[in-house]
XYZ file of C-alpha atoms in Angstrom:
496
model
C -6.801 44.264 -94.942
C -4.622 47.210 -95.950
C -1.265 47.726 -94.252
C -0.817 51.415 -93.385
C 1.643 53.454 -91.348
C 0.386 55.782 -88.614
C 2.755 58.554 -87.587
C 2.482 59.775 -83.973
C 4.979 61.658 -81.815
C 7.904 60.940 -84.168
C 7.210 57.203 -84.403
C 5.544 55.117 -87.108
C 3.218 52.242 -86.307
C 2.266 49.511 -88.771
C -1.460 48.759 -88.684
C -3.450 46.209 -90.629
C -6.526 48.296 -91.361
C -9.678 46.198 -91.740
C -11.624 48.249 -94.298
C -14.770 46.180 -93.632
C -15.037 47.651 -90.113
C -15.941 51.240 -89.117
C -13.415 53.861 -88.007
C -14.012 53.070 -84.350
C -12.358 49.666 -84.833
C -9.258 51.271 -86.388
C -9.033 53.644 -83.438
C -9.165 50.658 -81.082
C -6.196 49.159 -82.904
C -4.214 52.372 -82.387
C -5.227 52.445 -78.724
C -3.657 49.009 -78.249
C -0.435 50.255 -79.888
C -0.081 53.733 -78.438
C -2.229 53.932 -75.331
C -4.074 56.935 -76.699
C -7.779 56.443 -75.935
C -10.036 56.489 -79.042
C -11.897 59.596 -77.849
C -8.572 61.484 -77.686
C -7.406 60.510 -81.149
C -7.473 62.881 -84.152
C -6.578 60.904 -87.250
C -6.161 62.944 -90.444
C -7.415 61.229 -93.592
C -8.455 62.324 -97.038
C -11.413 64.693 -96.698
C -10.878 65.564 -93.070
C -10.788 63.682 -89.754
C -11.538 59.979 -89.121
C -14.792 59.512 -87.216
C -16.106 56.501 -85.315
C -18.700 55.744 -88.026
C -16.427 56.451 -90.980
C -16.713 53.838 -93.743
C -13.085 52.698 -94.087
C -13.721 51.166 -97.493
C -14.487 54.625 -98.879
C -11.141 56.164 -97.889
C -9.196 54.613 -100.727
C -6.369 53.479 -98.443
C -3.253 52.144 -100.174
C -0.520 49.831 -99.008
C 2.093 51.592 -96.772
C 0.108 54.857 -96.907
C 1.135 57.215 -94.086
C -1.578 58.636 -91.807
C -1.075 61.271 -89.142
C -2.487 60.946 -85.604
C -2.691 63.722 -83.007
C -3.479 62.908 -79.393
C -1.965 62.429 -75.924
C -2.103 59.674 -73.360
C -3.908 60.728 -70.201
C -7.152 61.104 -68.384
C -10.042 62.926 -70.058
C -11.511 65.973 -68.429
C -14.847 65.305 -66.774
C -17.881 66.552 -68.610
C -19.994 69.188 -66.911
C -22.947 67.970 -64.860
C -26.010 67.354 -67.018
C -29.266 69.123 -66.160
C -32.076 67.062 -64.641
C -34.410 65.510 -67.162
C -37.983 64.377 -66.703
C -39.211 61.045 -68.129
C -41.340 62.727 -70.810
C -38.226 64.532 -72.076
C -36.059 61.375 -72.256
C -35.319 59.221 -75.272
C -36.043 55.476 -75.161
C -32.436 54.770 -74.272
C -32.460 57.312 -71.437
C -35.678 55.805 -70.074
C -34.131 52.322 -70.197
C -31.149 53.622 -68.231
C -33.409 55.335 -65.686
C -35.272 52.071 -65.132
C -31.970 50.198 -64.777
C -32.594 47.946 -67.770
C -29.111 46.538 -68.461
C -27.443 47.254 -71.772
C -26.426 44.502 -74.190
C -23.250 44.060 -76.259
C -23.183 44.589 -80.030
C -22.266 41.569 -82.128
C -19.137 42.490 -84.092
C -19.277 39.432 -86.329
C -19.637 36.005 -84.659
C -18.810 37.461 -81.234
C -21.949 36.195 -79.488
C -19.818 33.610 -77.606
C -17.904 36.511 -76.078
C -20.962 38.693 -75.385
C -22.860 35.902 -73.610
C -19.916 34.938 -71.427
C -19.138 38.524 -70.373
C -22.773 39.197 -69.418
C -22.686 36.167 -67.048
C -19.289 37.110 -65.529
C -20.626 40.642 -64.975
C -23.105 39.104 -62.533
C -20.214 38.411 -60.113
C -19.675 41.622 -58.109
C -16.410 40.405 -56.614
C -14.877 40.322 -60.098
C -15.892 43.884 -60.839
C -14.647 45.054 -57.436
C -11.238 43.374 -57.948
C -10.818 44.973 -61.386
C -11.710 48.415 -60.072
C -8.938 48.141 -57.467
C -6.415 47.061 -60.068
C -4.820 49.679 -62.325
C -2.854 49.072 -65.491
C -0.500 51.690 -66.992
C -1.689 52.914 -70.401
C 0.264 51.926 -73.488
C 1.894 48.793 -72.089
C 2.461 45.763 -74.339
C 0.896 43.070 -72.135
C -2.240 42.177 -74.110
C -3.730 40.215 -71.202
C -3.360 43.153 -68.793
C -4.916 45.404 -71.442
C -7.754 42.881 -71.753
C -8.591 43.222 -68.060
C -8.283 46.999 -68.123
C -10.565 47.268 -71.151
C -13.023 44.848 -69.547
C -13.222 47.125 -66.521
C -14.048 50.014 -68.820
C -16.541 47.887 -70.781
C -18.439 46.909 -67.609
C -18.579 50.589 -66.666
C -20.020 51.435 -70.087
C -22.642 48.721 -69.714
C -23.708 50.107 -66.353
C -24.043 53.633 -67.702
C -25.461 52.988 -71.172
C -29.075 52.560 -72.148
C -28.288 51.016 -75.509
C -26.029 48.303 -76.994
C -22.300 48.804 -76.391
C -19.818 47.756 -79.122
C -16.852 46.023 -77.381
C -14.265 47.066 -80.029
C -11.341 47.712 -77.656
C -11.809 44.555 -75.594
C -12.118 42.414 -78.726
C -8.920 43.895 -80.137
C -6.946 42.969 -77.007
C -8.579 39.523 -76.823
C -7.428 38.676 -80.353
C -3.923 39.922 -79.527
C -3.710 37.802 -76.414
C -5.387 34.729 -77.927
C -4.948 34.698 -81.742
C -7.253 31.690 -82.186
C -10.193 33.993 -81.452
C -9.174 35.892 -84.553
C -9.409 32.880 -86.879
C -11.043 33.545 -90.219
C -13.792 31.469 -91.811
C -12.229 30.311 -95.068
C -15.580 29.197 -96.536
C -17.899 32.035 -95.663
C -15.503 34.871 -94.917
C -15.279 36.989 -91.766
C -14.397 35.706 -88.325
C -15.217 32.184 -87.205
C -17.673 31.278 -84.469
C -15.837 30.276 -81.280
C -16.520 28.091 -78.263
C -18.062 29.946 -75.275
C -16.708 27.372 -72.794
C -13.148 27.863 -74.099
C -13.544 31.635 -73.870
C -14.916 31.310 -70.323
C -11.854 29.306 -69.262
C -9.433 31.754 -70.885
C -11.122 34.696 -69.187
C -10.717 33.153 -65.733
C -7.082 32.301 -66.480
C -6.457 35.891 -67.668
C -8.174 37.441 -64.677
C -6.277 35.187 -62.312
C -2.898 36.006 -63.919
C -3.407 39.750 -64.212
C -5.106 40.425 -60.890
C -2.473 38.288 -59.155
C 0.381 40.558 -60.240
C -0.188 42.856 -57.290
C 1.440 40.280 -55.029
C -1.772 38.814 -53.589
C -1.452 35.339 -52.115
C -4.727 34.362 -53.733
C -6.780 36.202 -56.328
C -10.514 36.783 -56.605
C -10.645 33.803 -58.987
C -8.828 31.610 -56.451
C -11.073 32.651 -53.597
C -14.511 32.923 -55.167
C -14.474 30.709 -58.303
C -11.976 27.894 -57.559
C -12.410 24.795 -55.485
C -10.187 21.879 -54.471
C -10.643 18.316 -55.652
C -9.277 15.070 -54.140
C -8.860 12.237 -56.662
C -8.206 8.622 -55.650
C -7.001 5.862 -58.026
C -7.494 2.217 -57.080
C -6.684 -0.898 -59.131
C -9.405 -3.532 -58.740
C -7.132 -6.156 -60.316
C -4.543 -5.639 -57.578
C -6.447 -5.341 -54.277
C -3.206 -5.303 -52.254
C -1.899 -2.258 -54.116
C -2.194 0.943 -52.088
C -4.559 3.541 -53.597
C -2.931 6.710 -54.806
C -4.390 10.164 -54.002
C -3.889 13.628 -55.452
C -5.324 17.074 -54.620
C -5.661 19.755 -57.268
C -7.655 22.962 -57.830
C -10.651 23.165 -60.180
C -12.664 26.017 -61.679
C -15.572 24.086 -63.139
C -17.419 20.789 -62.939
C -18.111 18.849 -66.127
C -21.505 17.350 -66.890
C -20.852 14.274 -69.056
C -23.787 13.513 -71.373
C -24.635 10.029 -72.663
C -27.827 7.982 -73.093
C -28.148 7.328 -69.350
C -27.928 10.977 -68.260
C -31.184 12.855 -67.876
C -30.344 15.164 -64.976
C -27.408 17.445 -64.143
C -26.463 15.498 -60.996
C -26.103 12.299 -63.065
C -23.796 14.015 -65.522
C -21.636 15.526 -62.764
C -21.261 12.119 -61.138
C -20.057 10.629 -64.402
C -17.507 13.388 -64.707
C -16.139 12.577 -61.227
C -15.961 8.795 -61.575
C -14.210 6.997 -64.441
C -12.081 4.022 -65.340
C -8.665 4.670 -66.849
C -5.840 2.412 -68.030
C -2.322 2.936 -66.684
C 0.761 0.959 -65.686
C 0.610 -1.038 -62.464
C 3.890 -1.534 -60.610
C 2.385 -4.442 -58.669
C 1.205 -6.347 -61.804
C 4.051 -5.212 -64.032
C 1.588 -4.323 -66.823
C -1.177 -1.938 -67.771
C -4.379 -2.349 -65.808
C -7.705 -0.635 -65.250
C -7.828 1.866 -62.393
C -11.019 3.254 -60.941
C -10.754 7.005 -60.472
C -13.062 8.720 -57.956
C -12.933 12.472 -57.382
C -14.561 14.294 -54.478
C -14.700 18.008 -53.641
C -12.698 19.131 -50.596
C -13.401 22.872 -50.960
C -16.376 24.555 -52.606
C -16.229 28.071 -54.140
C -18.849 30.732 -53.709
C -19.469 30.686 -57.471
C -19.641 27.264 -59.141
C -19.342 26.887 -62.894
C -20.789 23.779 -64.532
C -20.164 23.047 -68.238
C -22.079 20.565 -70.343
C -20.048 18.335 -72.675
C -22.400 18.743 -75.617
C -19.908 18.714 -78.488
C -17.973 15.769 -79.937
C -15.841 15.238 -83.025
C -17.848 13.553 -85.785
C -15.154 12.128 -88.083
C -17.558 11.165 -90.893
C -18.480 14.852 -91.386
C -15.333 16.436 -89.928
C -17.318 18.666 -87.566
C -17.776 19.197 -83.844
C -21.322 17.823 -83.684
C -23.726 18.648 -80.883
C -25.526 16.385 -78.423
C -29.039 17.872 -78.231
C -30.325 15.436 -75.578
C -32.360 16.978 -72.749
C -30.445 17.290 -69.449
C -32.576 18.924 -66.763
C -30.805 21.307 -64.361
C -32.240 22.739 -61.151
C -32.606 26.336 -60.019
C -31.352 25.192 -56.593
C -28.413 22.772 -56.614
C -27.097 20.692 -53.708
C -23.601 19.263 -54.414
C -22.941 17.692 -50.994
C -23.116 14.185 -52.549
C -19.971 15.046 -54.540
C -17.963 16.239 -51.494
C -15.497 14.395 -49.308
C -16.938 12.872 -46.074
C -14.813 15.334 -44.108
C -16.321 18.387 -45.878
C -19.868 16.986 -45.580
C -19.385 16.717 -41.793
C -17.971 20.250 -41.512
C -20.910 21.636 -43.508
C -23.612 19.957 -41.417
C -24.297 22.842 -38.930
C -24.415 25.483 -41.675
C -26.722 23.303 -43.832
C -29.103 22.796 -40.887
C -29.168 26.569 -40.263
C -29.839 27.308 -43.933
C -32.782 24.909 -43.932
C -34.201 26.607 -40.848
C -34.000 29.949 -42.640
C -35.763 28.585 -45.722
C -38.448 26.845 -43.642
C -39.101 30.109 -41.773
C -39.463 32.055 -45.031
C -41.847 29.430 -46.429
C -43.942 29.609 -43.238
C -44.103 33.411 -43.449
C -45.241 33.253 -47.097
C -47.928 30.769 -46.144
C -49.248 33.005 -43.368
C -49.191 36.042 -45.651
C -51.147 34.125 -48.317
C -53.766 33.028 -45.772
C -54.073 36.624 -44.602
C -54.928 37.670 -48.134
C -57.488 34.874 -48.521
C -59.098 35.060 -45.053
C -61.880 32.522 -44.482
C -65.112 33.273 -42.552
C -64.670 32.738 -38.757
C -66.897 29.608 -38.760
C -64.784 27.935 -41.395
C -61.497 28.828 -39.707
C -62.309 26.457 -36.806
C -62.166 23.476 -39.146
C -58.805 24.433 -40.630
C -55.575 22.778 -39.541
C -53.519 24.886 -37.186
C -50.236 26.013 -38.684
C -47.245 25.143 -36.613
C -44.304 27.512 -36.853
C -41.077 25.699 -37.724
C -39.055 25.050 -34.617
C -35.771 26.958 -34.579
C -32.666 25.756 -32.767
C -32.314 27.227 -29.269
C -28.664 28.250 -29.613
C -27.733 31.073 -32.049
C -25.879 29.831 -35.092
C -22.235 30.773 -35.591
C -20.181 29.759 -38.597
C -17.109 27.650 -37.769
C -13.787 29.494 -37.549
C -12.425 27.414 -40.483
C -15.159 28.602 -42.837
C -14.931 32.152 -41.508
C -11.233 32.254 -42.374
C -11.857 30.854 -45.884
C -13.057 33.929 -47.731
C -15.063 33.054 -50.837
C -15.977 29.484 -49.935
C -19.430 27.857 -49.740
C -19.988 26.383 -46.228
C -23.306 24.654 -47.091
C -22.942 23.009 -50.503
C -26.242 24.646 -51.491
C -26.338 26.828 -54.606
C -28.813 28.937 -56.606
C -28.639 29.453 -60.363
C -27.789 33.022 -61.435
C -26.504 32.704 -64.991
C -26.758 30.499 -68.122
C -24.917 30.574 -71.425
C -26.938 28.803 -74.077
C -26.189 27.604 -77.614
C -28.619 27.070 -80.451
C -27.436 25.214 -83.529
C -26.061 21.768 -84.488
C -22.284 22.314 -84.447
C -19.699 24.058 -82.267
C -18.536 26.281 -85.135
C -22.003 27.588 -86.035
C -25.171 28.631 -84.313
C -25.701 31.402 -81.791
C -24.941 31.986 -78.084
C -27.062 33.923 -75.609
C -26.880 34.786 -71.900
C -29.611 34.552 -69.290
C -28.829 36.398 -66.012
C -31.028 36.449 -62.931
C -32.378 39.769 -61.748
C -32.026 40.156 -58.000
C -35.196 41.118 -56.157
C -35.146 44.785 -55.152
C -32.119 45.483 -57.345
C -32.304 47.497 -60.589
C -35.589 48.567 -62.080
C -39.049 47.309 -61.078
C -40.157 43.822 -62.058
C -42.719 43.669 -64.893
C -46.200 43.832 -63.379
C -49.455 42.061 -64.048
C -48.078 38.623 -64.811
C -49.196 36.929 -61.550
C -45.967 34.994 -60.982
C -45.336 33.630 -57.449
C -43.184 35.622 -55.049
C -40.684 32.771 -54.933
C -39.919 33.113 -58.656
C -37.346 35.411 -60.191
C -37.180 37.473 -63.338
C -34.236 36.991 -65.682
C -32.536 39.224 -68.222
C -32.277 37.522 -71.635
C -29.248 38.929 -73.494
C -29.432 38.292 -77.244
C -26.326 40.395 -77.979
C -27.627 43.994 -77.771
C -31.294 43.003 -77.550
C -32.351 42.617 -73.900
C -35.696 41.313 -72.664
C -37.060 39.668 -69.525
C -38.322 36.120 -68.766
C -39.260 34.110 -65.670
C -37.858 30.958 -64.025
C -40.204 28.839 -66.177
C -38.428 29.938 -69.348
C -35.016 29.177 -67.837
C -36.006 25.586 -67.054
C -36.874 25.151 -70.754
C -33.204 25.573 -71.660
C -32.465 21.889 -70.831
C -32.181 20.811 -74.465
C -33.957 18.074 -76.366
C -34.504 19.943 -79.630
C -33.459 22.891 -81.764
C -34.052 25.458 -79.006
C -31.512 27.311 -76.894
C -29.660 24.709 -74.814
C -27.678 25.265 -71.615
C -23.932 25.009 -72.240
C -22.486 26.765 -69.184
C -24.389 27.331 -65.910
C -23.246 29.626 -63.112
C -24.388 28.877 -59.574
C -23.911 31.059 -56.462
C -23.733 29.894 -52.858
C -26.960 30.473 -50.942
C -26.650 33.144 -48.264
C -26.733 32.245 -44.567
C -28.861 35.259 -43.615
């Protein structure tokens, strides 16, 4: 690091210039201080003007050296409309964009935890819509507000780019708002690897705080990604003591992993039921209390984290539990809900099952039509009976209608996974796996013969993006040195 002074509009700004990073990173630092967008900056250095790809180590910067910046805060003029291009005239990146292959994020030095999390959050359209409606004044000092504003721009870049996007500006604001994400690795140099689950939590907190400043009663995070939990404590040693109850919001469910847990549902149950020791007024001493938590409100998007890391004192590391824990593509969480919520969800659950049965029946008929038997053989075949639908049309209850962003069925489908490969929390590599919606984006890869019920997924290895099927996603359950699910994102199934 070299401390330099940048002079702009009569003021001087102290900047710790990281000479190991390109010029684009230095411009991002100035953007956070002055509000002048990197593309509007003209920074005069020895030999000319600082460019995005300038090697900072070759500039010979000295302590307290003064640099001059020219530029104004404001909107850029729109570029003229580009002429139409044919596929044969396009570069590989332009073809990728035309086919709607999503862009990845460049790894800026152990930032895979950030890249993987952002790709999963980008799969939530309500988040993008809320950010687009929210405007932040340029040049303000609130790092969290600047984080959200830069994330909005970053998502826009990802939608428009056909190649990897370096998230310099967002990363700069992230490290300002949360300095621990700027921790250095004292042994190997550079920035330390960070925990994707911690970053996920901080992102939701930041989005909730910033997007709530417009005076909204509840934010997009409150509505679509937060639920409500009811927890009851009862002392088995004092049966006459009244149970205590508390309600509180939650943004994720924890999957506790031990020797007895082989499936996600088992781990979630362990996270919702535990025994704790606390003082009993009835007994006048500490006693064991059984704590049972049940969900009273389900969000449209449900985050589940897997407690795979623990402190290993003998080696002074956050060691990883690599045990296999199978997770489903379709998740039913009704068993973890309060009896009252289960009863309220019953009509919507029945309607959803009727929809799924009808779709399965239609697929079966279509398949038989493609493999038609000779007329003589058809007589011996069992007659298909169409699933019986309820006579009255379904209508969602007024309570669920009024609760924007809730899940009225308790049924979810998997749309995103953050995985980790490696043996400790402070090492290894994170990746994102995001489901491609049918009929959205570019065409699905052809000639693989996968069933219609399966989905294709985008595999984001930083800025390298490829495609896999459901079968590959189910292999992310752990059990060895392969990519292991660490955070899973589920979305409520649609009642249509």
